[in-house]
JSON list of C-alpha atoms in Angstrom, two decimals:
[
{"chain": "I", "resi": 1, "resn": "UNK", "atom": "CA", "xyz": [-53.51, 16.84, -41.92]},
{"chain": "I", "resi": 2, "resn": "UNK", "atom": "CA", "xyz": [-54.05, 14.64, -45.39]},
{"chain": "I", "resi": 3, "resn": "UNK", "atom": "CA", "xyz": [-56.05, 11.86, -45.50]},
{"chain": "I", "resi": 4, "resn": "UNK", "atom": "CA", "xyz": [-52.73, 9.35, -45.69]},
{"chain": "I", "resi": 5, "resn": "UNK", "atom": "CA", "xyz": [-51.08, 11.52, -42.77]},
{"chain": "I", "resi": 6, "resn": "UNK", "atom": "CA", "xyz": [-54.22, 10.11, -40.71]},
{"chain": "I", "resi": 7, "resn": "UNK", "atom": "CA", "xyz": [-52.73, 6.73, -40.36]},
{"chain": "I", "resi": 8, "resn": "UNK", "atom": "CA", "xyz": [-48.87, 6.86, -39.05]},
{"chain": "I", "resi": 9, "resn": "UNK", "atom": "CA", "xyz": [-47.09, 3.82, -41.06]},
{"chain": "I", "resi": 10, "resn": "UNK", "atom": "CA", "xyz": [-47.80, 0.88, -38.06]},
{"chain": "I", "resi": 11, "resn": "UNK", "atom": "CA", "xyz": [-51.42, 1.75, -38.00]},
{"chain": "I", "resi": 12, "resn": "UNK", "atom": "CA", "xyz": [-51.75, 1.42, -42.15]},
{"chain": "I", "resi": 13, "resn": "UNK", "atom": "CA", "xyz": [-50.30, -2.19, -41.56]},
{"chain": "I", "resi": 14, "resn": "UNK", "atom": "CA", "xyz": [-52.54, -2.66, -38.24]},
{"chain": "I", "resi": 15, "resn": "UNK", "atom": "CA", "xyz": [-55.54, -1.93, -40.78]},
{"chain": "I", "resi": 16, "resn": "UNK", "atom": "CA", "xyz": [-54.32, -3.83, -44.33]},
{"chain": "I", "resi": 17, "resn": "UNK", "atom": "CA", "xyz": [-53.98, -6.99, -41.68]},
{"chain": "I", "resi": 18, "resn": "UNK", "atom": "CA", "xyz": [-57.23, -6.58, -40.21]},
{"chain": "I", "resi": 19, "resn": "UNK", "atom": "CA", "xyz": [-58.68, -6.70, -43.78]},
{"chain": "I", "resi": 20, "resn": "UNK", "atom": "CA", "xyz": [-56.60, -9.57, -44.46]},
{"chain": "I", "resi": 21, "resn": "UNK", "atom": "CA", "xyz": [-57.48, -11.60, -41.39]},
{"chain": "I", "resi": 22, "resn": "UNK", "atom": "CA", "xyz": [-61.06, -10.88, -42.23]},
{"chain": "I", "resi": 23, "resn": "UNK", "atom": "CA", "xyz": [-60.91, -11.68, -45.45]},
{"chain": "I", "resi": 24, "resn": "UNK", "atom": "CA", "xyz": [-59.63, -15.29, -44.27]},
{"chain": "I", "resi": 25, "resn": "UNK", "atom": "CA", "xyz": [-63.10, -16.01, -42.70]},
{"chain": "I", "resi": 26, "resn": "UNK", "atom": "CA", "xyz": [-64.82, -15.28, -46.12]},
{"chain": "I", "resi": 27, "resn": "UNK", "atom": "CA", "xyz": [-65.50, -14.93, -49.74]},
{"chain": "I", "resi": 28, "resn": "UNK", "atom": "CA", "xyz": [-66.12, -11.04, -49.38]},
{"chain": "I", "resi": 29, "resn": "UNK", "atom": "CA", "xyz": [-63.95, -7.98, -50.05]},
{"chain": "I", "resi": 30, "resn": "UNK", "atom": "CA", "xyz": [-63.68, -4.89, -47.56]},
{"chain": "I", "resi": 31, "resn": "UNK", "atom": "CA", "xyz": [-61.85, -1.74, -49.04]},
{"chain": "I", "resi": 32, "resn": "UNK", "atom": "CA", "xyz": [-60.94, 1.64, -46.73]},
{"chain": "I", "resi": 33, "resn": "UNK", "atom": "CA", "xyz": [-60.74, 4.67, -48.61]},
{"chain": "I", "resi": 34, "resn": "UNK", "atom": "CA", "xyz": [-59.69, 7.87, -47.11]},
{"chain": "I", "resi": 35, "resn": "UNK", "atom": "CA", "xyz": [-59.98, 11.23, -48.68]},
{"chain": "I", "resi": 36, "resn": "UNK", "atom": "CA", "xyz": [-59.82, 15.00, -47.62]},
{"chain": "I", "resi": 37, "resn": "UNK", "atom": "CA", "xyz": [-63.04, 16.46, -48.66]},
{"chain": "I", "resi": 38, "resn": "UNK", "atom": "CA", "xyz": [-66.54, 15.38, -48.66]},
{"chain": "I", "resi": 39, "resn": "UNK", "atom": "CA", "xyz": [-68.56, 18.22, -50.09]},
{"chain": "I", "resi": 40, "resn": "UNK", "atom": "CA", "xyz": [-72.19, 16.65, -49.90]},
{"chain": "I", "resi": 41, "resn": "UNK", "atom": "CA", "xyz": [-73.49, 13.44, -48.79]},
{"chain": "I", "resi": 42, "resn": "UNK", "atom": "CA", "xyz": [-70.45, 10.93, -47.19]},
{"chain": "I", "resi": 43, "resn": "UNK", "atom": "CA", "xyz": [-72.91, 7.93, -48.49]},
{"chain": "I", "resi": 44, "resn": "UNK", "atom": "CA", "xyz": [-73.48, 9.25, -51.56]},
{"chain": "I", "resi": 45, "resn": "UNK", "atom": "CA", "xyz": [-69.73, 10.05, -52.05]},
{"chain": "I", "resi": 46, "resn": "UNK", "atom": "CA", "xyz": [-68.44, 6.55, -50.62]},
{"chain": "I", "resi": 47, "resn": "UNK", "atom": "CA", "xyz": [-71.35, 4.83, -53.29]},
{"chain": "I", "resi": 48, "resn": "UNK", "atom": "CA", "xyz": [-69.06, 6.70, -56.10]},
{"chain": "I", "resi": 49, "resn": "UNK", "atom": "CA", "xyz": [-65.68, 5.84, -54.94]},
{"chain": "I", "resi": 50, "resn": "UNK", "atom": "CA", "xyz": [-67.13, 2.01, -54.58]},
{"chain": "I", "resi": 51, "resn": "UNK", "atom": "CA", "xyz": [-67.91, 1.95, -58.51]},
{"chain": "I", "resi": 52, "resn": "UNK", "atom": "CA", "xyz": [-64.67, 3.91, -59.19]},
{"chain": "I", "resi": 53, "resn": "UNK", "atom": "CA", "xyz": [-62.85, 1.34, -56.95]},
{"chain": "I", "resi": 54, "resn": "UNK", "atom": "CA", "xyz": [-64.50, -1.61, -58.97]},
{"chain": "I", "resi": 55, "resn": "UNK", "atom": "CA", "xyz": [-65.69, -3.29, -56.15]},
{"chain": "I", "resi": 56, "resn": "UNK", "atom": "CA", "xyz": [-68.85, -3.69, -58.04]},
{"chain": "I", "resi": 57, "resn": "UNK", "atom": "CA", "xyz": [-67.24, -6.65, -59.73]},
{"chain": "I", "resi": 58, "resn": "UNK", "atom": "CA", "xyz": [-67.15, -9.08, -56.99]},
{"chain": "I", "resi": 59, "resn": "UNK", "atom": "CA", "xyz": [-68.41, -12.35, -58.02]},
{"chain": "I", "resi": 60, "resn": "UNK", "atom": "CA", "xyz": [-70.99, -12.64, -55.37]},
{"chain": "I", "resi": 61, "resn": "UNK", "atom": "CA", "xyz": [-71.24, -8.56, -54.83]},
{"chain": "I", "resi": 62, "resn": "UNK", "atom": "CA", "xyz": [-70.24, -9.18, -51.56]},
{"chain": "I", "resi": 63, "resn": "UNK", "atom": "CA", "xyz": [-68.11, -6.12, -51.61]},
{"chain": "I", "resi": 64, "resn": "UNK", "atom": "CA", "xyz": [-67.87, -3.30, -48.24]},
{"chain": "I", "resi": 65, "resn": "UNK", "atom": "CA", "xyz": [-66.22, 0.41, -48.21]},
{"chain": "I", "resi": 66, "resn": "UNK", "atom": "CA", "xyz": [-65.49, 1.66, -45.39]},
{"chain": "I", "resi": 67, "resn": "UNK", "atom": "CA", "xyz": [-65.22, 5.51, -46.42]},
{"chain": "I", "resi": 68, "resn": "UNK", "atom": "CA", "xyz": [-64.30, 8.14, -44.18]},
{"chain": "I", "resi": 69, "resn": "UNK", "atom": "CA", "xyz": [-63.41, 12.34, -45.19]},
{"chain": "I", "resi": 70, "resn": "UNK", "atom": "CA", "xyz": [-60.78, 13.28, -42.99]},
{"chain": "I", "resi": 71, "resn": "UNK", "atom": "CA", "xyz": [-61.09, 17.24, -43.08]},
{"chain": "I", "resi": 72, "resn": "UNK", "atom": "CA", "xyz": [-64.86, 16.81, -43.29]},
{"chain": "I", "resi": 73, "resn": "UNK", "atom": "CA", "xyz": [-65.11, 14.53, -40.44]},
{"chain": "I", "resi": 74, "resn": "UNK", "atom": "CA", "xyz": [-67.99, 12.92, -42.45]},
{"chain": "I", "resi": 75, "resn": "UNK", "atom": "CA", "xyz": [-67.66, 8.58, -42.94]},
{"chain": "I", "resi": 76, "resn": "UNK", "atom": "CA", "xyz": [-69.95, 6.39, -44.52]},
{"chain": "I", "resi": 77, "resn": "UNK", "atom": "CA", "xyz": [-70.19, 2.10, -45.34]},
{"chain": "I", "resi": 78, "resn": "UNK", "atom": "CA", "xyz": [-71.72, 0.82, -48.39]},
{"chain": "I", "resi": 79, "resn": "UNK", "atom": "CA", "xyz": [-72.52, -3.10, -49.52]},
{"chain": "I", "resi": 80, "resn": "UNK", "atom": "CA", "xyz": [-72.83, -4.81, -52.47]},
{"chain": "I", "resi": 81, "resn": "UNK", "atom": "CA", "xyz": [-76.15, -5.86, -52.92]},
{"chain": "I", "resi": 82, "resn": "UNK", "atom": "CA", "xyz": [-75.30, -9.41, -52.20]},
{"chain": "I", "resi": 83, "resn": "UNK", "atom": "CA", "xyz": [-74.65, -8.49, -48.72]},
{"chain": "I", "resi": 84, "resn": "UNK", "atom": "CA", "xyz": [-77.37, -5.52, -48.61]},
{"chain": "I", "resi": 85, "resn": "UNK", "atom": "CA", "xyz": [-79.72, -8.51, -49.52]},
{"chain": "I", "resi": 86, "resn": "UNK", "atom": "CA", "xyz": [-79.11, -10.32, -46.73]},
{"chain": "I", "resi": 87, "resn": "UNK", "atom": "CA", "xyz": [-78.33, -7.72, -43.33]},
{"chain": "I", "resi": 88, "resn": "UNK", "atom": "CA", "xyz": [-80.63, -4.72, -42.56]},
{"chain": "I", "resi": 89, "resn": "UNK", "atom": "CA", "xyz": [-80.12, -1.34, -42.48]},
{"chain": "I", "resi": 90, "resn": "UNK", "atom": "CA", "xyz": [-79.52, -1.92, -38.90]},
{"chain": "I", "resi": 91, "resn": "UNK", "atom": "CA", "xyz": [-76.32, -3.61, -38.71]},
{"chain": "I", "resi": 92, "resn": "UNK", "atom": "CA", "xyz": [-74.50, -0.59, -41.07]},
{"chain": "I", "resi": 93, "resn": "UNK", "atom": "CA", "xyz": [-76.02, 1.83, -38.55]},
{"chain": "I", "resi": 94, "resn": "UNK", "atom": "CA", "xyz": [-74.57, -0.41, -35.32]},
{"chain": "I", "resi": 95, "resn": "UNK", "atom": "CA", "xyz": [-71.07, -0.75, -36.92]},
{"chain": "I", "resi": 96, "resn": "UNK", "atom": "CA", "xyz": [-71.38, 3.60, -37.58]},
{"chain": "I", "resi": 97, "resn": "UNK", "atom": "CA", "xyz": [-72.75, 4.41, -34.42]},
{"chain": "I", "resi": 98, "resn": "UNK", "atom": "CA", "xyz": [-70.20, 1.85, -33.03]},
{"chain": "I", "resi": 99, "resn": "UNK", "atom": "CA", "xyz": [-67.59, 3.93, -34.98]},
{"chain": "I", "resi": 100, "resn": "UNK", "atom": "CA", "xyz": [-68.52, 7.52, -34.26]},
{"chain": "I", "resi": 101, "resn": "UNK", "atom": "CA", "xyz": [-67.76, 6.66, -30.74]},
{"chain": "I", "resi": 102, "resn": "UNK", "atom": "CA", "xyz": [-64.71, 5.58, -31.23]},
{"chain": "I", "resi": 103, "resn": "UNK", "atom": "CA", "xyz": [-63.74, 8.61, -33.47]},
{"chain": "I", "resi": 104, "resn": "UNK", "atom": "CA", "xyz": [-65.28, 11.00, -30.82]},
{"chain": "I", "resi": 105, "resn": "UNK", "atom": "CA", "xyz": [-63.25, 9.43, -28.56]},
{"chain": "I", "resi": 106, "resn": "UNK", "atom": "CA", "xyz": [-59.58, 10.12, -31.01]},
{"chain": "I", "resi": 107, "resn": "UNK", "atom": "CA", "xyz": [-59.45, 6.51, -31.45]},
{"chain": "I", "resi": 108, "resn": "UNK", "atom": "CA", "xyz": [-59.52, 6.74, -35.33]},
{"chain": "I", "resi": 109, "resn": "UNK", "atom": "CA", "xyz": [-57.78, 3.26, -36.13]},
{"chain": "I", "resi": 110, "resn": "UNK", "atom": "CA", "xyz": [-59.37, 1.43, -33.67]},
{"chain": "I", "resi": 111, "resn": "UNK", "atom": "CA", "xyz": [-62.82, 2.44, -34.80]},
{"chain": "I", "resi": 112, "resn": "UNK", "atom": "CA", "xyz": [-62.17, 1.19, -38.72]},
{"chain": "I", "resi": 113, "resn": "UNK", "atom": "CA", "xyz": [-60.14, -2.11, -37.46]},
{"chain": "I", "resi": 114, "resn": "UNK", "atom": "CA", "xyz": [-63.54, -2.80, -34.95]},
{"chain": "I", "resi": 115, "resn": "UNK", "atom": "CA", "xyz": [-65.44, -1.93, -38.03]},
{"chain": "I", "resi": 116, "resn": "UNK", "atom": "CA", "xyz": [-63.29, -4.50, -40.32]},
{"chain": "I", "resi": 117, "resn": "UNK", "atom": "CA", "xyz": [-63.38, -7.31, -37.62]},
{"chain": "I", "resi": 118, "resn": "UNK", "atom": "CA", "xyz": [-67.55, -6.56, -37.35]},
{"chain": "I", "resi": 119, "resn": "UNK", "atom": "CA", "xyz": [-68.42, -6.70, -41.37]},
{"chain": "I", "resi": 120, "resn": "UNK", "atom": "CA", "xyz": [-65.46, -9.31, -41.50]},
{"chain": "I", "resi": 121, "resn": "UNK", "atom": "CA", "xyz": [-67.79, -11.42, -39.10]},
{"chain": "I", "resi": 122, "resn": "UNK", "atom": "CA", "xyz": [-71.47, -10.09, -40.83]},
{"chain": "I", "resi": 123, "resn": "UNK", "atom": "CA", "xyz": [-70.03, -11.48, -44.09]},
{"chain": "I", "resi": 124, "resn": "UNK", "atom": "CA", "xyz": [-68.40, -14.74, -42.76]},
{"chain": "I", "resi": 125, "resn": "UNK", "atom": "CA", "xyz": [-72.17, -15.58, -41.89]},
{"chain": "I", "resi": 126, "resn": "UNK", "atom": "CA", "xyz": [-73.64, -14.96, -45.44]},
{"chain": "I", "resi": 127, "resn": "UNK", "atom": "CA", "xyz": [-70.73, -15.54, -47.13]},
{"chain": "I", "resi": 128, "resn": "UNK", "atom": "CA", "xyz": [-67.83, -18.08, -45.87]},
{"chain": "I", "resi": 129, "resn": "UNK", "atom": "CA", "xyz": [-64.39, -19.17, -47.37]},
{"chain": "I", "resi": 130, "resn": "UNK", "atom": "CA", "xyz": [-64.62, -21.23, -49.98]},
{"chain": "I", "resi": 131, "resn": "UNK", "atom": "CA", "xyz": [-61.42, -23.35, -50.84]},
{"chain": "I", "resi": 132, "resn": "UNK", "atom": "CA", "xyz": [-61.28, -22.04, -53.94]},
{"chain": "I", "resi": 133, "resn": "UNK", "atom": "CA", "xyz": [-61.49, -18.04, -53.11]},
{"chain": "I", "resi": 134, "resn": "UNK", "atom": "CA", "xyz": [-59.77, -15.49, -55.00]},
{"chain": "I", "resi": 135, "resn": "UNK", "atom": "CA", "xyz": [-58.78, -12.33, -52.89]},
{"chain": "I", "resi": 136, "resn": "UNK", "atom": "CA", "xyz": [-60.81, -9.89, -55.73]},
{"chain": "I", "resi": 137, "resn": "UNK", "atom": "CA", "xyz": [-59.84, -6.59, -54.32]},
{"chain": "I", "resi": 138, "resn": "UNK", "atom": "CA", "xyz": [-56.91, -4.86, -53.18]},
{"chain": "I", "resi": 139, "resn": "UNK", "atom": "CA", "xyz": [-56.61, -5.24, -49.38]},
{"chain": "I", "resi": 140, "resn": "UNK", "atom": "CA", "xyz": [-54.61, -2.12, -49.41]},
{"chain": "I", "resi": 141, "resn": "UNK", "atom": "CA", "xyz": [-55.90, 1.36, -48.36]},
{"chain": "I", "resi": 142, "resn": "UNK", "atom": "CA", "xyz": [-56.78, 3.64, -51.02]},
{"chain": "I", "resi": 143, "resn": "UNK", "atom": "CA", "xyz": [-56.39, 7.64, -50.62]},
{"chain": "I", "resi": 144, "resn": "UNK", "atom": "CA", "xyz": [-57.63, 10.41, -52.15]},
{"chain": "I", "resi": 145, "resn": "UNK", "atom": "CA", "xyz": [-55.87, 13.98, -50.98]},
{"chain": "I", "resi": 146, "resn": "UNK", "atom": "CA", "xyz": [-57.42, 16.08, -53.61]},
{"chain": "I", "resi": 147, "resn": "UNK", "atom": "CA", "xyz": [-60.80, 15.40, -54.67]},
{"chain": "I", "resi": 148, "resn": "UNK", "atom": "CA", "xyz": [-61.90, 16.97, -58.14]},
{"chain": "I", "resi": 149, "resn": "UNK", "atom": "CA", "xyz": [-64.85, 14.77, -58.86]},
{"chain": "I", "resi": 150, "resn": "UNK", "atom": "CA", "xyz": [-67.87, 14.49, -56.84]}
]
């Protein structure tokens, strides 16, 4: 299975609209990137594809990946720093452990779109709409089936 054969077609819609609808609620940006291969650290990994995805360039660095290595079965969340500032370590490892069940359980899309609608909420606290918000990042899905850079 490739990382975009994960997601039958309803379910990639199910997700890009529960990144929308989040995204509603406040001035942050939540990505999903799914890839193949992990071959070290999923955090370390997900911190790369977050600068390669530009989602450094927020204007509040209010940006969230949720990153997950399907043939690894490794995931992994990372913040900006403007929302790192502001929610502990805690919170990431709730919305993980809150996901790993999920995923143990073969309820893959379920786990990210309860993971969306959870940092969707976390970042609605910190971070609310403002009338004059710019959707920064893609809400799309971003895959990577063949990883050659680390």
């Amino acid at each position: 299975m490739t990382a975009a054969d994960l997601l039958r077609k309803e379910n990639k819609a199910r997700l890009v609209r529960a990144i929308g609808t989040a995204e509603k609620n406040t001035s942050g940006e939540i990505r999903v990137h799914l890839e193949q291969v992990c071959k070290g650290d999923p955090y370390l990994r997900a911190a790369y594809v977050f600068s390669r995805l530009g989602m450094f360039d927020t204007k509040d660095r209010n940006g969230v990946l949720i990153y997950l290595a399907v043939k690894s079965r490794k995931f992994a969340i990372v913040g900006d720093s403007g929302i790192n500032a502001r929610v502990g370590a805690g919170f990431w490892n709730d919305v993980k452990d809150a996901m790993a069940s999920d995923f143990r359980a073969g309820d893959f899309t379920g786990g990210m779109e309860r993971a969306i609608v959870s940092v969707g909420e976390k970042l609605k606290t910190f971070f609310p709409y403002q009338k004059d918000d710019v959707n920064e990042l893609s809400d799309e899905i971003s895959y990577e089936d063949n990883q050659n850079d680390n």
